[in-house]
mmCIF file of C-alpha atoms in Angstrom:
data_model
loop_
_atom_site.group_PDB
_atom_site.id
_atom_site.type_symbol
_atom_site.label_atom_id
_atom_site.label_comp_id
_atom_site.label_asym_id
_atom_site.label_seq_id
_atom_site.Cartn_x
_atom_site.Cartn_y
_atom_site.Cartn_z
ATOM 1 C CA UNK A 1 0.022 0.099 -0.227
ATOM 2 C CA UNK A 2 2.683 2.483 0.877
ATOM 3 C CA UNK A 3 4.500 1.526 -1.771
ATOM 4 C CA UNK A 4 1.430 2.467 -4.639
ATOM 5 C CA UNK A 5 1.104 6.087 -2.461
ATOM 6 C CA UNK A 6 4.613 6.354 -3.458
ATOM 7 C CA UNK A 7 4.195 5.620 -6.806
ATOM 8 C CA UNK A 8 0.969 7.719 -6.539
ATOM 9 C CA UNK A 9 3.203 10.539 -5.353
ATOM 10 C CA UNK A 10 5.354 10.666 -8.379
ATOM 11 C CA UNK A 11 3.617 10.633 -10.732
ATOM 12 C CA UNK A 12 2.749 14.067 -12.698
ATOM 13 C CA UNK A 13 -0.506 15.394 -14.117
ATOM 14 C CA UNK A 14 0.324 18.640 -16.739
ATOM 15 C CA UNK A 15 -1.948 21.316 -15.865
ATOM 16 C CA UNK A 16 -4.634 21.388 -18.477
ATOM 17 C CA UNK A 17 -6.025 18.796 -17.115
ATOM 18 C CA UNK A 18 -5.943 14.851 -17.996
ATOM 19 C CA UNK A 19 -8.103 12.988 -20.407
ATOM 20 C CA UNK A 20 -10.947 11.249 -19.527
ATOM 21 C CA UNK A 21 -9.577 7.960 -20.810
ATOM 22 C CA UNK A 22 -6.498 8.448 -19.079
ATOM 23 C CA UNK A 23 -7.776 8.964 -15.895
ATOM 24 C CA UNK A 24 -10.482 5.750 -16.478
ATOM 25 C CA UNK A 25 -7.201 3.485 -16.902
ATOM 26 C CA UNK A 26 -5.445 4.954 -13.646
ATOM 27 C CA UNK A 27 -8.072 4.102 -11.685
ATOM 28 C CA UNK A 28 -7.970 0.431 -13.498
ATOM 29 C CA UNK A 29 -5.400 -0.074 -12.554
ATOM 30 C CA UNK A 30 -5.518 0.774 -8.842
ATOM 31 C CA UNK A 31 -8.054 -0.717 -8.529
ATOM 32 C CA UNK A 32 -6.543 -3.803 -10.321
ATOM 33 C CA UNK A 33 -3.795 -3.188 -7.940
ATOM 34 C CA UNK A 34 -5.618 -3.291 -5.252
ATOM 35 C CA UNK A 35 -7.891 -6.324 -5.690
ATOM 36 C CA UNK A 36 -4.084 -8.101 -6.501
ATOM 37 C CA UNK A 37 -2.546 -6.754 -3.134
ATOM 38 C CA UNK A 38 -6.318 -8.239 -1.148
ATOM 39 C CA UNK A 39 -6.589 -11.446 -2.991
ATOM 40 C CA UNK A 40 -3.287 -12.434 -2.873
ATOM 41 C CA UNK A 41 -3.260 -12.242 1.005
ATOM 42 C CA UNK A 42 -6.610 -12.570 1.611
ATOM 43 C CA UNK A 43 -5.546 -16.907 0.720
ATOM 44 C CA UNK A 44 -3.891 -18.042 3.172
ATOM 45 C CA UNK A 45 -2.978 -21.866 2.513
ATOM 46 C CA UNK A 46 -2.968 -24.002 5.818
ATOM 47 C CA UNK A 47 -1.032 -27.638 5.206
ATOM 48 C CA UNK A 48 -1.978 -30.921 6.769
ATOM 49 C CA UNK A 49 -0.553 -31.634 10.251
ATOM 50 C CA UNK A 50 -0.407 -27.923 10.414
ATOM 51 C CA UNK A 51 -3.662 -25.478 12.913
ATOM 52 C CA UNK A 52 -3.916 -22.214 13.004
ATOM 53 C CA UNK A 53 -5.839 -18.670 14.476
ATOM 54 C CA UNK A 54 -6.586 -15.200 13.817
ATOM 55 C CA UNK A 55 -5.104 -12.327 15.544
ATOM 56 C CA UNK A 56 -7.596 -9.631 14.463
ATOM 57 C CA UNK A 57 -5.556 -6.206 14.885
ATOM 58 C CA UNK A 58 -9.250 -4.274 16.343
ATOM 59 C CA UNK A 59 -10.406 -7.626 18.603
ATOM 60 C CA UNK A 60 -7.033 -8.911 19.392
ATOM 61 C CA UNK A 61 -7.382 -13.040 19.249
ATOM 62 C CA UNK A 62 -9.924 -14.362 17.503
ATOM 63 C CA UNK A 63 -9.758 -18.228 19.481
ATOM 64 C CA UNK A 64 -13.158 -18.604 17.649
ATOM 65 C CA UNK A 65 -11.792 -18.186 13.930
ATOM 66 C CA UNK A 66 -9.627 -21.393 13.740
ATOM 67 C CA UNK A 67 -7.587 -22.214 10.437
ATOM 68 C CA UNK A 68 -8.194 -25.863 9.495
ATOM 69 C CA UNK A 69 -6.383 -27.172 6.443
ATOM 70 C CA UNK A 70 -6.683 -26.137 3.377
ATOM 71 C CA UNK A 71 -7.250 -22.390 2.070
ATOM 72 C CA UNK A 72 -8.509 -20.288 4.606
ATOM 73 C CA UNK A 73 -9.716 -16.720 4.079
ATOM 74 C CA UNK A 74 -8.806 -13.504 6.507
ATOM 75 C CA UNK A 75 -9.195 -9.837 5.526
ATOM 76 C CA UNK A 76 -5.721 -8.201 4.852
ATOM 77 C CA UNK A 77 -3.932 -6.129 7.147
ATOM 78 C CA UNK A 78 -7.105 -6.651 9.781
ATOM 79 C CA UNK A 79 -6.676 -10.254 10.199
ATOM 80 C CA UNK A 80 -2.946 -11.892 10.572
ATOM 81 C CA UNK A 81 -2.790 -16.235 10.836
ATOM 82 C CA UNK A 82 -0.975 -17.627 13.238
ATOM 83 C CA UNK A 83 -0.219 -21.381 12.146
ATOM 84 C CA UNK A 84 1.001 -24.307 14.156
ATOM 85 C CA UNK A 85 2.633 -27.892 13.728
ATOM 86 C CA UNK A 86 0.083 -30.062 15.485
ATOM 87 C CA UNK A 87 2.348 -33.351 14.354
ATOM 88 C CA UNK A 88 4.403 -35.478 17.144
ATOM 89 C CA UNK A 89 7.823 -34.230 17.463
ATOM 90 C CA UNK A 90 10.822 -35.224 19.454
ATOM 91 C CA UNK A 91 12.601 -32.651 22.077
ATOM 92 C CA UNK A 92 15.829 -34.317 23.421
ATOM 93 C CA UNK A 93 16.180 -32.350 27.030
ATOM 94 C CA UNK A 94 19.378 -32.945 28.925
ATOM 95 C CA UNK A 95 19.458 -32.612 32.691
ATOM 96 C CA UNK A 96 21.746 -32.781 35.866
ATOM 97 C CA UNK A 97 20.779 -34.291 39.632
ATOM 98 C CA UNK A 98 21.436 -34.841 42.215
ATOM 99 C CA UNK A 99 20.220 -39.306 43.295
ATOM 100 C CA UNK A 100 18.314 -40.569 47.474
ATOM 101 C CA UNK A 101 22.528 -41.351 48.314
ATOM 102 C CA UNK A 102 23.577 -37.734 47.023
ATOM 103 C CA UNK A 103 25.271 -38.561 43.780
ATOM 104 C CA UNK A 104 24.940 -36.542 40.576
ATOM 105 C CA UNK A 105 22.806 -38.727 37.892
ATOM 106 C CA UNK A 106 22.912 -36.675 33.885
ATOM 107 C CA UNK A 107 20.157 -37.777 32.121
ATOM 108 C CA UNK A 108 18.870 -36.999 28.505
ATOM 109 C CA UNK A 109 15.266 -37.520 28.263
ATOM 110 C CA UNK A 110 12.971 -38.240 24.965
ATOM 111 C CA UNK A 111 9.409 -36.219 24.589
ATOM 112 C CA UNK A 112 7.714 -36.976 21.821
ATOM 113 C CA UNK A 113 4.779 -33.566 22.355
ATOM 114 C CA UNK A 114 2.130 -31.557 20.307
ATOM 115 C CA UNK A 115 -0.404 -28.668 21.315
ATOM 116 C CA UNK A 116 -4.110 -29.366 21.729
ATOM 117 C CA UNK A 117 -5.462 -28.753 19.030
ATOM 118 C CA UNK A 118 -8.316 -27.450 20.416
ATOM 119 C CA UNK A 119 -6.439 -25.232 22.842
ATOM 120 C CA UNK A 120 -4.344 -23.460 20.222
ATOM 121 C CA UNK A 121 -5.436 -19.138 21.030
ATOM 122 C CA UNK A 122 -4.883 -20.212 25.294
ATOM 123 C CA UNK A 123 -0.513 -21.545 23.638
ATOM 124 C CA UNK A 124 -0.380 -18.309 21.486
ATOM 125 C CA UNK A 125 -1.823 -15.567 24.614
ATOM 126 C CA UNK A 126 0.171 -17.192 27.292
ATOM 127 C CA UNK A 127 3.242 -19.138 25.574
ATOM 128 C CA UNK A 128 3.616 -17.833 22.220
ATOM 129 C CA UNK A 129 4.849 -19.883 19.172
ATOM 130 C CA UNK A 130 8.171 -21.200 20.386
ATOM 131 C CA UNK A 131 5.709 -22.764 23.432
ATOM 132 C CA UNK A 132 8.357 -25.693 23.467
ATOM 133 C CA UNK A 133 11.765 -23.688 23.908
ATOM 134 C CA UNK A 134 9.553 -21.725 27.030
ATOM 135 C CA UNK A 135 7.978 -24.798 28.986
ATOM 136 C CA UNK A 136 9.692 -28.593 28.399
ATOM 137 C CA UNK A 137 12.775 -27.755 30.017
ATOM 138 C CA UNK A 138 11.745 -26.601 32.870
ATOM 139 C CA UNK A 139 8.562 -29.137 33.755
ATOM 140 C CA UNK A 140 11.269 -32.583 32.323
ATOM 141 C CA UNK A 141 13.811 -30.331 34.658
ATOM 142 C CA UNK A 142 11.273 -30.298 37.382
ATOM 143 C CA UNK A 143 10.148 -32.861 37.023
ATOM 144 C CA UNK A 144 13.631 -36.105 36.826
ATOM 145 C CA UNK A 145 14.480 -33.426 39.897
ATOM 146 C CA UNK A 146 12.079 -34.854 42.128
ATOM 147 C CA UNK A 147 12.160 -38.232 40.493
ATOM 148 C CA UNK A 148 15.224 -38.825 41.060
ATOM 149 C CA UNK A 149 15.923 -37.845 44.858
ATOM 150 C CA UNK A 150 13.453 -41.114 45.036
ATOM 151 C CA UNK A 151 15.966 -43.800 44.206
ATOM 152 C CA UNK A 152 19.860 -44.883 44.687
ATOM 153 C CA UNK A 153 21.998 -44.651 42.359
ATOM 154 C CA UNK A 154 21.629 -48.258 42.485
ATOM 155 C CA UNK A 155 18.381 -48.003 42.057
ATOM 156 C CA UNK A 156 18.196 -46.447 38.901
ATOM 157 C CA UNK A 157 19.678 -48.243 37.191
ATOM 158 C CA UNK A 158 18.470 -51.798 38.257
ATOM 159 C CA UNK A 159 14.756 -49.670 38.472
ATOM 160 C CA UNK A 160 15.799 -47.255 35.429
ATOM 161 C CA UNK A 161 12.351 -49.092 33.359
ATOM 162 C CA UNK A 162 9.847 -47.921 36.991
ATOM 163 C CA UNK A 163 12.365 -44.893 37.100
ATOM 164 C CA UNK A 164 10.807 -43.668 32.936
ATOM 165 C CA UNK A 165 6.986 -44.922 33.930
ATOM 166 C CA UNK A 166 7.459 -42.402 36.576
ATOM 167 C CA UNK A 167 8.857 -39.775 34.998
ATOM 168 C CA UNK A 168 6.365 -39.920 32.040
ATOM 169 C CA UNK A 169 3.247 -40.027 33.894
ATOM 170 C CA UNK A 170 4.372 -37.256 36.308
ATOM 171 C CA UNK A 171 5.370 -34.948 32.717
ATOM 172 C CA UNK A 172 2.438 -35.741 30.859
ATOM 173 C CA UNK A 173 0.373 -35.051 34.223
ATOM 174 C CA UNK A 174 2.297 -31.616 34.288
ATOM 175 C CA UNK A 175 2.012 -30.546 30.967
ATOM 176 C CA UNK A 176 -1.959 -30.556 30.573
ATOM 177 C CA UNK A 177 -1.075 -27.523 32.269
ATOM 178 C CA UNK A 178 -0.261 -25.904 29.489
ATOM 179 C CA UNK A 179 -2.119 -27.963 27.458
ATOM 180 C CA UNK A 180 1.168 -28.932 25.561
ATOM 181 C CA UNK A 181 0.359 -33.461 25.585
ATOM 182 C CA UNK A 182 2.871 -35.753 25.409
ATOM 183 C CA UNK A 183 3.021 -39.112 23.713
ATOM 184 C CA UNK A 184 6.107 -40.773 25.047
ATOM 185 C CA UNK A 185 8.412 -39.635 27.467
ATOM 186 C CA UNK A 186 11.904 -42.276 27.016
ATOM 187 C CA UNK A 187 15.390 -42.345 29.133
ATOM 188 C CA UNK A 188 17.375 -42.549 26.354
ATOM 189 C CA UNK A 189 21.345 -42.421 28.494
ATOM 190 C CA UNK A 190 21.695 -42.358 32.386
ATOM 191 C CA UNK A 191 25.305 -41.715 33.451
ATOM 192 C CA UNK A 192 27.071 -40.883 37.210
ATOM 193 C CA UNK A 193 29.934 -38.486 37.680
ATOM 194 C CA UNK A 194 33.505 -39.947 37.310
ATOM 195 C CA UNK A 195 33.829 -40.038 41.004
ATOM 196 C CA UNK A 196 30.954 -42.791 41.335
ATOM 197 C CA UNK A 197 32.438 -44.412 37.890
ATOM 198 C CA UNK A 198 35.616 -44.977 39.595
ATOM 199 C CA UNK A 199 34.389 -46.323 43.035
ATOM 200 C CA UNK A 200 31.450 -48.689 41.262
ATOM 201 C CA UNK A 201 34.693 -50.444 38.833
ATOM 202 C CA UNK A 202 36.803 -50.292 41.917
ATOM 203 C CA UNK A 203 34.316 -52.476 43.558
ATOM 204 C CA UNK A 204 34.104 -54.749 41.444
ATOM 205 C CA UNK A 205 36.888 -55.369 41.116
ATOM 206 C CA UNK A 206 37.610 -56.009 44.910
ATOM 207 C CA UNK A 207 34.805 -58.023 43.723
ATOM 208 C CA UNK A 208 36.346 -59.993 41.709
ATOM 209 C CA UNK A 209 39.109 -60.482 43.719
ATOM 210 C CA UNK A 210 37.574 -61.643 46.568
ATOM 211 C CA UNK A 211 36.061 -64.681 44.582
ATOM 212 C CA UNK A 212 39.045 -65.582 43.364
ATOM 213 C CA UNK A 213 40.599 -65.578 46.707
ATOM 214 C CA UNK A 214 37.776 -67.944 47.854
ATOM 215 C CA UNK A 215 38.150 -70.108 44.763
ATOM 216 C CA UNK A 216 41.432 -70.481 45.777
ATOM 217 C CA UNK A 217 40.990 -71.947 49.504
ATOM 218 C CA UNK A 218 38.408 -73.491 47.969
ATOM 219 C CA UNK A 219 40.535 -75.347 45.845
ATOM 220 C CA UNK A 220 43.483 -75.632 48.244
ATOM 221 C CA UNK A 221 41.084 -77.454 50.499
ATOM 222 C CA UNK A 222 40.526 -79.730 47.841
ATOM 223 C CA UNK A 223 44.176 -80.388 47.037
ATOM 224 C CA UNK A 224 44.598 -81.114 51.223
ATOM 225 C CA UNK A 225 41.584 -83.455 51.540
ATOM 226 C CA UNK A 226 42.934 -85.387 48.420
ATOM 227 C CA UNK A 227 46.269 -85.289 49.565
ATOM 228 C CA UNK A 228 44.899 -86.408 53.230
ATOM 229 C CA UNK A 229 42.814 -89.485 51.153
ATOM 230 C CA UNK A 230 45.676 -90.361 49.231
ATOM 231 C CA UNK A 231 47.793 -91.088 52.034
ATOM 232 C CA UNK A 232 44.699 -92.847 54.137
ATOM 233 C CA UNK A 233 44.956 -94.863 51.555
ATOM 234 C CA UNK A 234 49.123 -95.259 50.999
ATOM 235 C CA UNK A 235 48.516 -96.375 54.557
ATOM 236 C CA UNK A 236 46.209 -98.527 53.805
ATOM 237 C CA UNK A 237 47.762 -100.598 51.126
ATOM 238 C CA UNK A 238 51.122 -100.603 52.997
ATOM 239 C CA UNK A 239 48.382 -101.797 56.184
ATOM 240 C CA UNK A 240 47.403 -104.819 53.059
ATOM 241 C CA UNK A 241 50.208 -105.465 52.168
ATOM 242 C CA UNK A 242 52.423 -106.135 55.651
ATOM 243 C CA UNK A 243 49.756 -108.087 56.855
ATOM 244 C CA UNK A 244 49.443 -110.228 53.230
ATOM 245 C CA UNK A 245 53.349 -110.740 53.386
ATOM 246 C CA UNK A 246 53.493 -111.957 57.082
ATOM 247 C CA UNK A 247 50.015 -113.879 56.500
ATOM 248 C CA UNK A 248 52.237 -115.734 53.164
ATOM 249 C CA UNK A 249 55.379 -114.970 52.736
ATOM 250 C CA UNK A 250 55.065 -116.091 48.981
ATOM 251 C CA UNK A 251 53.322 -112.563 48.563
ATOM 252 C CA UNK A 252 57.124 -111.007 48.054
ATOM 253 C CA UNK A 253 58.025 -113.533 45.644
ATOM 254 C CA UNK A 254 54.776 -112.905 43.861
ATOM 255 C CA UNK A 255 55.196 -109.099 43.722
ATOM 256 C CA UNK A 256 59.366 -110.052 42.347
ATOM 257 C CA UNK A 257 57.468 -112.200 39.700
ATOM 258 C CA UNK A 258 55.351 -109.672 38.200
ATOM 259 C CA UNK A 259 57.900 -107.027 38.333
ATOM 260 C CA UNK A 260 60.171 -109.096 36.581
ATOM 261 C CA UNK A 261 57.862 -110.028 34.006
ATOM 262 C CA UNK A 262 57.585 -105.953 33.240
ATOM 263 C CA UNK A 263 61.695 -105.461 33.088
ATOM 264 C CA UNK A 264 61.273 -108.897 31.067
ATOM 265 C CA UNK A 265 58.774 -107.125 28.652
ATOM 266 C CA UNK A 266 59.956 -104.036 28.737
ATOM 267 C CA UNK A 267 63.725 -105.360 27.272
ATOM 268 C CA UNK A 268 62.462 -107.914 25.203
ATOM 269 C CA UNK A 269 61.406 -104.326 23.150
ATOM 270 C CA UNK A 270 64.406 -103.079 23.598
ATOM 271 C CA UNK A 271 66.329 -102.827 19.699
ATOM 272 C CA UNK A 272 69.654 -102.879 22.098
ATOM 273 C CA UNK A 273 71.817 -105.637 23.358
ATOM 274 C CA UNK A 274 71.953 -105.712 27.906
ATOM 275 C CA UNK A 275 73.727 -108.186 29.221
ATOM 276 C CA UNK A 276 72.586 -107.703 32.697
ATOM 277 C CA UNK A 277 72.809 -109.106 36.338
ATOM 278 C CA UNK A 278 69.748 -110.497 37.168
ATOM 279 C CA UNK A 279 69.536 -110.310 40.658
ATOM 280 C CA UNK A 280 69.881 -106.144 40.433
ATOM 281 C CA UNK A 281 67.487 -106.369 37.695
ATOM 282 C CA UNK A 282 65.163 -108.579 40.091
ATOM 283 C CA UNK A 283 64.361 -111.405 37.197
ATOM 284 C CA UNK A 284 66.172 -113.582 39.770
ATOM 285 C CA UNK A 285 62.505 -115.352 40.959
ATOM 286 C CA UNK A 286 64.904 -118.240 42.306
ATOM 287 C CA UNK A 287 67.918 -116.657 43.887
ATOM 288 C CA UNK A 288 66.269 -116.602 46.718
ATOM 289 C CA UNK A 289 65.076 -120.108 47.379
ATOM 290 C CA UNK A 290 68.174 -121.586 45.607
ATOM 291 C CA UNK A 291 70.767 -119.801 48.478
ATOM 292 C CA UNK A 292 68.605 -120.496 51.152
ATOM 293 C CA UNK A 293 68.446 -124.315 50.329
ATOM 294 C CA UNK A 294 72.517 -123.515 49.723
ATOM 295 C CA UNK A 295 72.848 -122.565 53.173
ATOM 296 C CA UNK A 296 70.718 -125.520 55.043
ATOM 297 C CA UNK A 297 73.110 -127.406 53.045
ATOM 298 C CA UNK A 298 76.688 -125.829 54.932
ATOM 299 C CA UNK A 299 75.099 -125.867 58.345
ATOM 300 C CA UNK A 300 74.161 -129.338 57.618
ATOM 301 C CA UNK A 301 77.420 -130.561 56.691
ATOM 302 C CA UNK A 302 79.556 -128.073 58.425
ATOM 303 C CA UNK A 303 76.982 -130.047 62.457
ATOM 304 C CA UNK A 304 78.277 -132.743 60.389
ATOM 305 C CA UNK A 305 81.865 -132.664 60.536
ATOM 306 C CA UNK A 306 82.104 -131.795 64.200
#
């Protein structure tokens, strides 16, 4: 409009007056320009997933005049459309809070939100078109701090589903006060301070060392039991062998024969020629009896000589 006025002010009309045809043409051009301007600015196209309200320069925000999807008509200059995106959008928010045992916890949340399509006038009047930046970070911090303070640091890991569910319920209820709808709230990341992480790692290492020491002690006890059992078995075996020798002296001779068989089989499998004393190899199984007979014979002869 201001540009058209400037163009008309620069136009000079001859002193003799303008012809009637030229003034009619000028009026037509003016009306055509005004009609084009009004027609262009009076049509508002609302895209799918959007909805709008109308601000009137005279009466203010008209909450009853809702712009729906498609083509809408407004009065140029007097009315201004304000279009909102009513589709669900994600909003990542990071917050730091203290747990029940005074450990600092950093939590990352993903919030899926959208404005209440029936309360766009309230949202625009009270919060503005950037309502998500104004409201979501503050209520997320408020709710997260309230929930995290109810759990220990270890419980935040072991009861993560319960913590996430409680945060979601409280956030949905809190966002309803601002006519913001939350479709989902999820904990995407949870981390602790370096000191706490180092303490947890040290605790795990200590538990592993304790388990290792316990295993070593149990293994030593088992080895001790096995040694005792082995010693008892050897003592029992020695006792049985002693009793067998006392009851039957031929038991020793039987053992010698078994040893002689083992030695003979070993020597026969060897390709070398070996010449050894039979007594040293325990092969002379009849040597003791022959010696005993000789000793008996010599003692008898000696008695008869005297």
